[in-house]
Short mmCIF file of C-alpha atoms and ligand atoms in Angstrom, two decimals:
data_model
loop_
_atom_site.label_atom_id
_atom_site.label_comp_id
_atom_site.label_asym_id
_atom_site.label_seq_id
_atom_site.Cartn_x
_atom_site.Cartn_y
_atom_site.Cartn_z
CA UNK G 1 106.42 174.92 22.88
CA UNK G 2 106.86 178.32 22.30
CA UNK G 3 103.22 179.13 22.45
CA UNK G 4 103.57 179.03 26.64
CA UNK G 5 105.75 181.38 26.93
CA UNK G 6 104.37 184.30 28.68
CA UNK G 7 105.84 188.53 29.49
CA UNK G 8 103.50 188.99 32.13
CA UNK G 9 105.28 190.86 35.25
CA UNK G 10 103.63 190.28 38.32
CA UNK G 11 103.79 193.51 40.44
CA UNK G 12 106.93 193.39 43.02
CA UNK G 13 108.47 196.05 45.53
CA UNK G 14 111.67 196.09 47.45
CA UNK G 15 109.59 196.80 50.14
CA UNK G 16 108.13 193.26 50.20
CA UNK G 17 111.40 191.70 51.22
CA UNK G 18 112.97 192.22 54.25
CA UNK G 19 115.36 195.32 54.79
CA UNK G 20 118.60 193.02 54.92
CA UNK G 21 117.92 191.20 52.11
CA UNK G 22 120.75 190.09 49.92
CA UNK G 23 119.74 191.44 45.84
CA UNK G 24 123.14 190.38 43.88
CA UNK G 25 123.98 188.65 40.85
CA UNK G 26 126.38 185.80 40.07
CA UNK G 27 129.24 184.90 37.84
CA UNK G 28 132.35 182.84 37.90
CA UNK G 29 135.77 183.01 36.74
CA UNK G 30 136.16 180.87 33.66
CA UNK G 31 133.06 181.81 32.16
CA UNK G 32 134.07 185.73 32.00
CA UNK G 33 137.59 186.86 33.11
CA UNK G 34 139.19 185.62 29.84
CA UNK G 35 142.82 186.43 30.16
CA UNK G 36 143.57 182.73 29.98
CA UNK G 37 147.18 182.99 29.81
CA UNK G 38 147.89 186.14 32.13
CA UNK G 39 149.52 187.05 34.82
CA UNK G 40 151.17 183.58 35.27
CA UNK G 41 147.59 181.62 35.76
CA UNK G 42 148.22 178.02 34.95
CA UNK G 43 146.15 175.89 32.63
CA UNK G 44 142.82 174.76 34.00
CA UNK G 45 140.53 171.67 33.13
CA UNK G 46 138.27 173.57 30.81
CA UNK G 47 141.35 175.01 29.01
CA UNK G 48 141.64 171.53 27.66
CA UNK G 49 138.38 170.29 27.52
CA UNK G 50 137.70 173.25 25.37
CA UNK G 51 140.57 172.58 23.07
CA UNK G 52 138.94 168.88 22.53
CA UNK G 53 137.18 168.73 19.42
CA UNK G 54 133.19 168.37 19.47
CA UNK G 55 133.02 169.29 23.31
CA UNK G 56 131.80 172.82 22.80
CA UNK G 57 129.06 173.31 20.52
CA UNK G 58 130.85 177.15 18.88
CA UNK G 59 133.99 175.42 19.16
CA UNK G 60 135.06 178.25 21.41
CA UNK G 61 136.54 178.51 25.17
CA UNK G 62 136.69 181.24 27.99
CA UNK G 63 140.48 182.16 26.39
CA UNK G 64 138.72 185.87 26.16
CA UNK G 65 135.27 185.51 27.29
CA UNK G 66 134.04 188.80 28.46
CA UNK G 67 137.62 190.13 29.27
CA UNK G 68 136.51 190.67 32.75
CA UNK G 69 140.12 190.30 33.97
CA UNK G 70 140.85 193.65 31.97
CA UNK G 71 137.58 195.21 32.32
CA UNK G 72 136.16 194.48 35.86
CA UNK G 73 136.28 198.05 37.41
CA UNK G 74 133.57 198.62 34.34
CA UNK G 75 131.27 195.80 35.57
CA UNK G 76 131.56 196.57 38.94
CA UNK G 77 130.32 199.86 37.99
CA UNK G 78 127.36 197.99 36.35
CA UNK G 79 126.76 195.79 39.38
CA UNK G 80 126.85 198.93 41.39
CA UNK G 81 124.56 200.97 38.59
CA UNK G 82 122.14 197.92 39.09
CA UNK G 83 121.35 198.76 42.86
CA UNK G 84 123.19 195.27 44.09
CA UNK G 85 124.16 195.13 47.30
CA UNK G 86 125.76 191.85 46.86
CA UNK G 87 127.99 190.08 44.07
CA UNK G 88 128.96 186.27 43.69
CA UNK G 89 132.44 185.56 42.00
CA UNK G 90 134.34 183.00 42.11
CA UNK G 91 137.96 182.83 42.34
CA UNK G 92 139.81 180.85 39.75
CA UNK G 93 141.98 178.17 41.52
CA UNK G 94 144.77 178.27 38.60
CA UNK G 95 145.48 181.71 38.86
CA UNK G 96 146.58 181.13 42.55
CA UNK G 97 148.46 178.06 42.16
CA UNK G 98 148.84 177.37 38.85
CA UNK G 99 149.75 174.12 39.27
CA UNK G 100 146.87 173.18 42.04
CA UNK G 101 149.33 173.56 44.94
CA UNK G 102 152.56 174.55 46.42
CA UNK G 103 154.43 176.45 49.16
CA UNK G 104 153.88 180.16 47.26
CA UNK G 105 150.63 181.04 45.82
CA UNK G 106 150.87 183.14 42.62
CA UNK G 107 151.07 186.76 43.71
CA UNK G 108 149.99 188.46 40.72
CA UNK G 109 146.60 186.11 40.81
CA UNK G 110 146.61 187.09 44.48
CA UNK G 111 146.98 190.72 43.38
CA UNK G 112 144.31 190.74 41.10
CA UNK G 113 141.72 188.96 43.37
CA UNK G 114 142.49 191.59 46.30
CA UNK G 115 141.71 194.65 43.82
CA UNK G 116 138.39 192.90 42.26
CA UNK G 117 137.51 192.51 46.27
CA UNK G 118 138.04 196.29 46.89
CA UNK G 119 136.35 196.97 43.86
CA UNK G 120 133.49 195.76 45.31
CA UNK G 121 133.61 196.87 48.67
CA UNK G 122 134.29 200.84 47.34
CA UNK G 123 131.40 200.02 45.40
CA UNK G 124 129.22 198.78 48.41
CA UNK G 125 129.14 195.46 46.90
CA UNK G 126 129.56 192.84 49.84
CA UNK G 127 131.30 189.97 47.84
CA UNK G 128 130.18 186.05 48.03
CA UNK G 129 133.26 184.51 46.44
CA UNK G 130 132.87 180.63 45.49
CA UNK G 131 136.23 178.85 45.53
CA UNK G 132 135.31 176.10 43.19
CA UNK G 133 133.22 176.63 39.96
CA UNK G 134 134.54 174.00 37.81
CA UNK G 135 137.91 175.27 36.77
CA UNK G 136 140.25 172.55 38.35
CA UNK G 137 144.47 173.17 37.58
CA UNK G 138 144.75 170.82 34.73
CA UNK G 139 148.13 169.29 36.55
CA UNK G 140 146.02 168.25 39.17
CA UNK G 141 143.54 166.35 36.78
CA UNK G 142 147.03 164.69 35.53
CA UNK G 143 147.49 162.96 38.60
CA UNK G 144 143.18 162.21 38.70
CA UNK G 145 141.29 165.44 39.33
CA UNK G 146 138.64 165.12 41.54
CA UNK G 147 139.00 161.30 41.40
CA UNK G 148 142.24 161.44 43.24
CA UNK G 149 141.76 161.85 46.90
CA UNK G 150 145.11 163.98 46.95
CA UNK G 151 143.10 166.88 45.42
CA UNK G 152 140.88 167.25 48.62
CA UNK G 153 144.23 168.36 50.57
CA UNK G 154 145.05 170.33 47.61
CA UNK G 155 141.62 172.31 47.58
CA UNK G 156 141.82 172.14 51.31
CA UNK G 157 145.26 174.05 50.83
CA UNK G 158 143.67 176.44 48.22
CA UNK G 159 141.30 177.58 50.76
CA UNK G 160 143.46 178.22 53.57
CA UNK G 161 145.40 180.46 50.94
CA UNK G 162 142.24 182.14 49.39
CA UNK G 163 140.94 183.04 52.87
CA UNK G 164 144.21 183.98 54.68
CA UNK G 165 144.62 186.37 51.85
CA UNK G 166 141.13 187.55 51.38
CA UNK G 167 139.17 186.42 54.70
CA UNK G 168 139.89 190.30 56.07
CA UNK G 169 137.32 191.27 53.29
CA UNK G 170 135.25 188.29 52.19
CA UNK G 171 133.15 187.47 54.74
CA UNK G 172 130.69 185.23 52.97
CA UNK G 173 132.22 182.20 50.69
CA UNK G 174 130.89 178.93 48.86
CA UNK G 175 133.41 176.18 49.06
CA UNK G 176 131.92 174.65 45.84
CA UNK G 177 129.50 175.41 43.20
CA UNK G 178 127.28 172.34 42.20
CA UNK G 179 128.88 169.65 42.87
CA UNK G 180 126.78 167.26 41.00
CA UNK G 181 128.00 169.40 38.02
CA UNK G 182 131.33 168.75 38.74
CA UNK G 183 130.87 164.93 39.69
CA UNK G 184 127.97 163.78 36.70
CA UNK G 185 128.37 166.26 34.22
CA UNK G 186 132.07 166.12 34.36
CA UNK G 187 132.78 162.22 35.15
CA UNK G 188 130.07 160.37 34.64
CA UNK G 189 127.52 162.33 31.40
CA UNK G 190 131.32 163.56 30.00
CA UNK G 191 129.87 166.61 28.39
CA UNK G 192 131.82 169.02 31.14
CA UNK G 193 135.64 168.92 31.60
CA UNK G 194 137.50 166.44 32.41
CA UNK G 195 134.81 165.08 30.06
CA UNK G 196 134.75 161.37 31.68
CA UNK G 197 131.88 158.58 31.58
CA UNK G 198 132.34 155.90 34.26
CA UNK G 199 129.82 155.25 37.08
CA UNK G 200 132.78 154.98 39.72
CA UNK G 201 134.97 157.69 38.80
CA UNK G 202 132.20 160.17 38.96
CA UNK G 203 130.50 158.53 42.54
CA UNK G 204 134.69 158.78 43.94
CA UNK G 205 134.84 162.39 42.76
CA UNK G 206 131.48 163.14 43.92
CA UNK G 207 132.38 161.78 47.33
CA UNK G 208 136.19 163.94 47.47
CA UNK G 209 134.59 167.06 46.45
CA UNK G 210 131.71 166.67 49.53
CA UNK G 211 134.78 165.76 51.75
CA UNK G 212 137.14 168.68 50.83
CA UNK G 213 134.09 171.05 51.62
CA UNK G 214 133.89 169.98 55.01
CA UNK G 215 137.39 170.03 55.58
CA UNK G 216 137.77 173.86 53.96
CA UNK G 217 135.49 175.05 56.59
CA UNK G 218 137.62 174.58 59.73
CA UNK G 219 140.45 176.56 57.92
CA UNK G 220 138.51 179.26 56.07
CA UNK G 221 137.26 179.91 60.21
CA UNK G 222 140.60 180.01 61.24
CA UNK G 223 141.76 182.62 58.64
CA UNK G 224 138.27 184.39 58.88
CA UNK G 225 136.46 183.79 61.90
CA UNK G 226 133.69 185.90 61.47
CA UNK G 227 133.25 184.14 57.80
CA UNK G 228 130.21 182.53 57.05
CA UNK G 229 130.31 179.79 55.04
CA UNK G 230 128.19 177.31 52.78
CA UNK G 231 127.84 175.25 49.76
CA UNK G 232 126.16 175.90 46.50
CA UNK G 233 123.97 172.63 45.40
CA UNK G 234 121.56 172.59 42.15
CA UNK G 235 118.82 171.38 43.39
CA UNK G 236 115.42 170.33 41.47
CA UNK G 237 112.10 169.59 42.70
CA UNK G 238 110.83 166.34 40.68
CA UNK G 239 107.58 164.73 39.82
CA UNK G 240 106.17 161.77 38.40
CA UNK G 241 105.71 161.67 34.96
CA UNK G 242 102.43 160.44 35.31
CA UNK G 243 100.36 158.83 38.64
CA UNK G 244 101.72 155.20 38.00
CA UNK G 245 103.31 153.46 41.15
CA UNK G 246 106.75 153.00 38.76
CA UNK G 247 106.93 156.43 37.91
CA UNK G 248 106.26 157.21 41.62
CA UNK G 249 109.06 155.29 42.81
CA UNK G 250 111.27 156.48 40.16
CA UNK G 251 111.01 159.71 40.86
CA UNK G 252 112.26 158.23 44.50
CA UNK G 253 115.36 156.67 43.07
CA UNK G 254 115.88 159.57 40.75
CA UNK G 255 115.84 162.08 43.88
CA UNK G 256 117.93 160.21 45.48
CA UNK G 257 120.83 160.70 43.23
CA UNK G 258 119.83 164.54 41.99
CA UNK G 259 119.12 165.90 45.46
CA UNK G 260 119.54 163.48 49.02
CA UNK G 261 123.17 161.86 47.37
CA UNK G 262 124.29 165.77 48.51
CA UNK G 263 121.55 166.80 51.35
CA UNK G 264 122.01 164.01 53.27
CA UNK G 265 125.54 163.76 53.71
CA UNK G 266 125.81 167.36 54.26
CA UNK G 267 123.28 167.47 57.05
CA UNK G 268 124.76 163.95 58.74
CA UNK G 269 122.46 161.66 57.48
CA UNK G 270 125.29 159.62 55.36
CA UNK G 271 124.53 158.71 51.79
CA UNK G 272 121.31 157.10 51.48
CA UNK G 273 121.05 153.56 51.62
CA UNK G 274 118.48 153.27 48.34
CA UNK G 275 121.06 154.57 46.05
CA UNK G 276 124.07 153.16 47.73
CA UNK G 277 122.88 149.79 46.96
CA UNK G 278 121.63 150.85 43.70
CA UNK G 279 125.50 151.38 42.89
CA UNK G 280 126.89 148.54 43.72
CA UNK G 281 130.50 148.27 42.90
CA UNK G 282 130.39 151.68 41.59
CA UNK G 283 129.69 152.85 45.24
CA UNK G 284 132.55 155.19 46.18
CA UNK G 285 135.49 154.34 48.85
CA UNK G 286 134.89 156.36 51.88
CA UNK G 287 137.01 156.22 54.89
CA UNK G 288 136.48 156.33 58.50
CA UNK G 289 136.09 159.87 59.23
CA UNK G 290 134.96 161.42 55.87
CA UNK G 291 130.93 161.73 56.72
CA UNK G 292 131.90 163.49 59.99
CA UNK G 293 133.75 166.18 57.80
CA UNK G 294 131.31 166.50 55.14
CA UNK G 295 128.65 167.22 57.47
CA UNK G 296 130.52 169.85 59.50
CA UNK G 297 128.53 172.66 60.29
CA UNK G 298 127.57 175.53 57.69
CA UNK G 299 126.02 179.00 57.92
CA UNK G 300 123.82 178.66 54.88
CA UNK G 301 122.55 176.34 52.21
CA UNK G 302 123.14 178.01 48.78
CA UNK G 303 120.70 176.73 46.13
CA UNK G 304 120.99 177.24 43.13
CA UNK G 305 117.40 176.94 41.19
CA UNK G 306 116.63 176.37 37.56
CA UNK G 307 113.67 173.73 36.61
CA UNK G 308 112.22 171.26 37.79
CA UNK G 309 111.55 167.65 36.28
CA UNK G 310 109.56 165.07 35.15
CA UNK G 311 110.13 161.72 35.97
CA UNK G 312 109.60 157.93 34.36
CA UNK G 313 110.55 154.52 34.89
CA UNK G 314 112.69 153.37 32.50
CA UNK G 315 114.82 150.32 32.98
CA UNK G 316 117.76 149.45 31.77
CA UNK G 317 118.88 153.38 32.15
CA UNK G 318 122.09 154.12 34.55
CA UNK G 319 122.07 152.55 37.53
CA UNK G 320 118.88 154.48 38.92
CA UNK G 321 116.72 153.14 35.76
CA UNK G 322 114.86 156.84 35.06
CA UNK G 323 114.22 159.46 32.32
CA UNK G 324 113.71 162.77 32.42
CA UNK G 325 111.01 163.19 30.43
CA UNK G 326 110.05 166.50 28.63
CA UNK G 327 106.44 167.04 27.67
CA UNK G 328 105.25 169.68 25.14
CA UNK G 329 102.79 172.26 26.16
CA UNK G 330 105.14 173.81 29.28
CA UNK G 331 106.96 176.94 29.66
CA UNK G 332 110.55 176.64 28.57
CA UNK G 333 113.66 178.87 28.06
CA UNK G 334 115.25 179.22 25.14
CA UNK G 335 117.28 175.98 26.60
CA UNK G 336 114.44 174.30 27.07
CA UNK G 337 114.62 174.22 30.78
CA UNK G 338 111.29 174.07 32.06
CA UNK G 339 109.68 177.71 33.64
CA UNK G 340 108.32 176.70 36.79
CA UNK G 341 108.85 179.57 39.57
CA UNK G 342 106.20 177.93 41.95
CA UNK G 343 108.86 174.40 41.61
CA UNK G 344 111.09 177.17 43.72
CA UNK G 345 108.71 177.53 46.68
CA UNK G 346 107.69 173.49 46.40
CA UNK G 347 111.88 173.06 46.70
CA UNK G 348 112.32 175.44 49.18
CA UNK G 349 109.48 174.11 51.76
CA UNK G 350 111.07 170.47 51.13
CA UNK G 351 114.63 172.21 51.89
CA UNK G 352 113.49 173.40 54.77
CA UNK G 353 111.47 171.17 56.41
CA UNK G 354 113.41 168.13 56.05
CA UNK G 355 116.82 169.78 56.34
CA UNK G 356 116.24 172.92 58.17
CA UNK G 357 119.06 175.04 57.25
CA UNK G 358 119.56 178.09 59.11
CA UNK G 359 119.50 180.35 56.37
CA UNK G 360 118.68 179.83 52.60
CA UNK G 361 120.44 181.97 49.71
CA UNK G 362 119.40 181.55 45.80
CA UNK G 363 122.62 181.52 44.66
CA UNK G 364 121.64 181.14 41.23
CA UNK G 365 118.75 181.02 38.96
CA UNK G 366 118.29 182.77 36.05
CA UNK G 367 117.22 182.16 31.90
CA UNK G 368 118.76 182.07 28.81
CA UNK G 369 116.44 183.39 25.52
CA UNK G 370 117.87 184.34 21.93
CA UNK G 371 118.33 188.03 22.30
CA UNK G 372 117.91 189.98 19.50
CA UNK G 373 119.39 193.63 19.61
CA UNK G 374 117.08 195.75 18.05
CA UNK G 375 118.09 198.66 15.15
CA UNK G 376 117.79 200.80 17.95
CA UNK G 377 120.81 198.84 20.10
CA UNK G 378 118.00 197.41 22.77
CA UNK G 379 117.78 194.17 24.03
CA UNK G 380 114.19 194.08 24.43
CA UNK G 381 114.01 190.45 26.59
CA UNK G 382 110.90 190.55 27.89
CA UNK G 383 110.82 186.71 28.76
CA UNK G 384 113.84 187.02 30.52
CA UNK G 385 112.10 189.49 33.11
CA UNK G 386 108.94 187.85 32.86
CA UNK G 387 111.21 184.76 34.19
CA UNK G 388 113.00 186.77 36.79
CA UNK G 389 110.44 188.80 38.36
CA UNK G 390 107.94 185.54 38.52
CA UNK G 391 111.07 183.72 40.52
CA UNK G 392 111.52 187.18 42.43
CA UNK G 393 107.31 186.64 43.25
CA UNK G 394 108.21 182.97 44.49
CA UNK G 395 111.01 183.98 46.77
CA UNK G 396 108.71 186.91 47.98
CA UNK G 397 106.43 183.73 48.50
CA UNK G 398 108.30 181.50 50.23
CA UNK G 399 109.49 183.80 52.76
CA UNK G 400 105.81 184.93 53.70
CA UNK G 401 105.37 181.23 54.04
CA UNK G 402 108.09 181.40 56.99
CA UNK G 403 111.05 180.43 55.06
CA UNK G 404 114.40 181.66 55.72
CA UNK G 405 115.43 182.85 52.41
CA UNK G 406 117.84 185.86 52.80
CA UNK G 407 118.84 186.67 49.38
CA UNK G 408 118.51 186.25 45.58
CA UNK G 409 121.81 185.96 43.48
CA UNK G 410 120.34 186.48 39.59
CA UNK G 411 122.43 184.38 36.93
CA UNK G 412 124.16 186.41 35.82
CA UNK G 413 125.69 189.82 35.46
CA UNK G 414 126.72 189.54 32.13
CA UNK G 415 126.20 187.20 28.93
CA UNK G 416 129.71 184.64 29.18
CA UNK G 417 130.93 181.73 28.08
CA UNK G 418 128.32 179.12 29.08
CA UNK G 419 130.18 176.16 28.99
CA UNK G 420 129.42 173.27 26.58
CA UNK G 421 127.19 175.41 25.12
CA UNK G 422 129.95 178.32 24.45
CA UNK G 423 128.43 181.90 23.42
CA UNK G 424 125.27 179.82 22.09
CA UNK G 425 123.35 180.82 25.62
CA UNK G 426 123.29 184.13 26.82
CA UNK G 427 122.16 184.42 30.50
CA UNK G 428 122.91 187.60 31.07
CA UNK G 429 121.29 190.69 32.47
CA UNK G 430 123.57 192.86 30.42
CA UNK G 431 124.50 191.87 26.61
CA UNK G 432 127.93 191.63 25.73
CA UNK G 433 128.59 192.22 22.15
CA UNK G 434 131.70 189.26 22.27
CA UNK G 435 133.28 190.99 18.71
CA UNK G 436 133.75 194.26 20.79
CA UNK G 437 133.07 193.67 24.53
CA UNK G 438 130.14 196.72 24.59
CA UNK G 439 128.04 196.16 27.64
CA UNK G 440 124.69 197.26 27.21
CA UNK G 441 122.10 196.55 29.67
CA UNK G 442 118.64 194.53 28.98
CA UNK G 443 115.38 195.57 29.30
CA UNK G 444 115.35 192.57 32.63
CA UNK G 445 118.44 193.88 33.84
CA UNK G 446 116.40 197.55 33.86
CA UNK G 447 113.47 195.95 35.44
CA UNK G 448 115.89 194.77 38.46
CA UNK G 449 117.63 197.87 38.92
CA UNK G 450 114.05 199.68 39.07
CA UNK G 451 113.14 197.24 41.61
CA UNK G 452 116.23 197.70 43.55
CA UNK G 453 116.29 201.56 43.09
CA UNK G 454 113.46 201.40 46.27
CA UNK G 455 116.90 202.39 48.26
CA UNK G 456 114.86 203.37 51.19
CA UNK G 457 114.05 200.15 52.16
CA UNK G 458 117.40 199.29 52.80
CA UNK G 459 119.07 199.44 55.60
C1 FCB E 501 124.68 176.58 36.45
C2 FCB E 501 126.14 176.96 36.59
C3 FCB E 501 126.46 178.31 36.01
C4 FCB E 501 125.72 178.56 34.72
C5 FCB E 501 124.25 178.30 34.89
C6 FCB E 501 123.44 178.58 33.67
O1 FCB E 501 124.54 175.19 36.48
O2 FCB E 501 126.51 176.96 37.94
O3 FCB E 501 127.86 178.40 35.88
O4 FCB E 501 126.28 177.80 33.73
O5 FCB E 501 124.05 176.97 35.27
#
């Protein structure tokens, strides 16, 4: 497997990308601020997931993470130092209402928000904050989580707070991050909080978290109105297995859940029929009025891009009957996500010809390799630029082939907690030692602030 793996840096220049580009890098609040029991924040879902034994391969949680709630003006400085002109947060929901809703929002989690936000403006970092990456108030998971359809006027309330508060500043935000994270991963695969497996409960979660981003939009515009707002989606291109007519069409079926179950809906198309009936009873309850909200307008798509994958019949598998099939002899991370930076312009084109979003953001992609810090301190991770610079060549790519792709948000700033995988995977493009919190930037995290140095081509 390993034998693919390549260093090779194809030759890239600010210049190539348009003047307004967006060059930032992404992160989110569970998976770095630490400070778990500050400041009055209230317990979130992956506070107790975490505490679950077997759930996280270390064992470990975000309790401390990369301290970021302590030590933020410091990695500002190092977004700054980078030559971003754009950073991706996400604010955690807990540490506003720390029981998921209420009449008064937490004013210390308020507080702390509103400096991170001037951080980043006095650093001329325009911050993209996401209001939902994954960290749900566990009392709201009491009475269902995501299953519950009281949480969409809960989230719905969260926003109107978040941006009433921080809409004078923030003028691009992400209602949610990945929502077929939250809805398979979480409900249906059970290896992410609330770590559930039923068919139903993750299709009715699913459906509530598509809803409550339509109906944040309205009131994030009303607190904001110059806002711009989108949604975050992983999205994968997918291909046959191999050229047989059953592999073919289960690479259909398998879309359809992976990719349309979110694109189609959000651009007014419904959910689509294929996989509908494929559910059956699992299908999820959706009242008169809900696909008109979830396909209210947005500014941009946000797409977050990893791999793309392989597809085979195989029947008696979930209600879609497909595998994911991983053959040797391909480019893989350290994960063993598939390298595939041309799968990125392949996506893209599909994006935008079928769905034709206004504007297109890469709101993540990134790689995670097992650093080694040499004698000398270094973190000499030459896949890891390899991997970003080839992506950076495919965006360069698609937007010579007329796409609108307007920025590139790198995953991630630092190393962090990385879920179910804890400290295991390091994504970052600056190591954090997690015994002493030293930040030391990566030979790919160099390469990008070389590339970004090219000041003069910004505007
Ligand atoms: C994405 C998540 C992000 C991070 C990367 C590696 O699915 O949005 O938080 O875990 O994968």
């Amino acid at each position: 497997m390993t034998s693919t793996r390549t260093d090779a840096v194809p030759i890239l220049s600010r210049g190539d990308f348009p003047a307004d580009f967006r060059w930032g890098c992404s992160t989110s609040s569970y998976q770095i601020e630490g400070a778990a029991d500050e400041d009055g924040r209230g317990k979130s879902i992956w506070d107790t997931f975490c505490a679950t034994s077997g759930t996280i391969r270390d064992g470990s949680s975000g309790a401390i993470a990369c301290d970021h709630y302590h030590r933020w003006p410091e990695d500002l400085d190092l977004a700054r130092d980078l030559g971003l002109n754009s950073y991706r947060f996400s604010i955690a929901w807990p540490r506003i209402f720390p029981d998921g809703m209420g009449a008064t929002p937490n004013s210390k989690g308020i507080d702390f928000y509103s400096r991170l936000i001037d951080g980043m403006l006095e650093r001329g970092l325009e911050p993209w904050a996401t209001l939902y990456h994954w960290d749900l108030p566990q009392t709201l998971q009491d009475r269902g989580g995501w299953a519950n359809r009281e949480t969409v006027s809960a989230f719905v309330g969260f926003s109107e707070v978040a941006s009433r508060h921080f809409g004078d500043r923030v003028k691009h935000w992400i209602t949610h991050n990945e929502p077929w994270c939250t809805a398979f991963l979480g409900h249906y695969e059970g290896v992410h909080a609330p770590g559930k497996k039923d068919l139903r409960t993750a299709l009715q979660a699913c459906h509530h978290v598509l809803l409550s981003h339509g109906l944040s939009i309205p009131v994030i515009k009303a607190n904001a109105p110059d806002a711009r707002v989108g949604i975050a989606l992983s999205l994968h291109p997918l291909m046959p297995a191999s050229d047989s007519e059953e592999d073919r069409d289960a690479t259909i079926r398998h879309d359809g859940l992976r990719n349309r179950w979110f694109l189609d809906p959000l651009h007014g198309r419904g959910y689509p029929a294929d996989i509908w009936k494929l559910c059956g009873k699992d299908a999820p309850v959706v009242e008169a009025g809900d696909l008109q909200a979830i396909a209210t307008a947005t500014d941009f798509l946000g797409v977050n891009y990893y791999f793309p994958e392989r597809i085979a019949h195989a029947p008696g598998t979930g209600p879609l009957g497909t595998r994911v099939m991983e053959p040797s002899n391909i480019e893989r991370t350290g994960f063993g996500w598939e390298v595939n930076p041309e799968g990125m312009v392949t996506l893209l084109k599909r994006i935008a010809t079928q769905y034709g979003p206004s504007e297109i953001y890469i709101t993540e992609n990134g790689s995670t390799y097992d650093d080694v810090v040499t004698q000398a301190g270094t973190i000499e991770d030459a896949e890891r630029r390899s991997y970003l610079a080839r992506h950076l060549s495919a965006v360069k790519k698609a937007i010579a082939n007329g796409l609108p792709v307007k920025g590139y948000f790198a995953w991630s700033l630092l190393d962090n907690f990385e879920w179910a995988e804890g400290y295991l995977r390091r994504f970052g493009l600056i190591h954090v030692d997690f015994s002493t919190q030293k930040r030391t930037l990566k030979l790919s995290g160099e390469w990008y602030r070389s590339l970004l140095k090219e000041r003069d081509s910004e505007n």
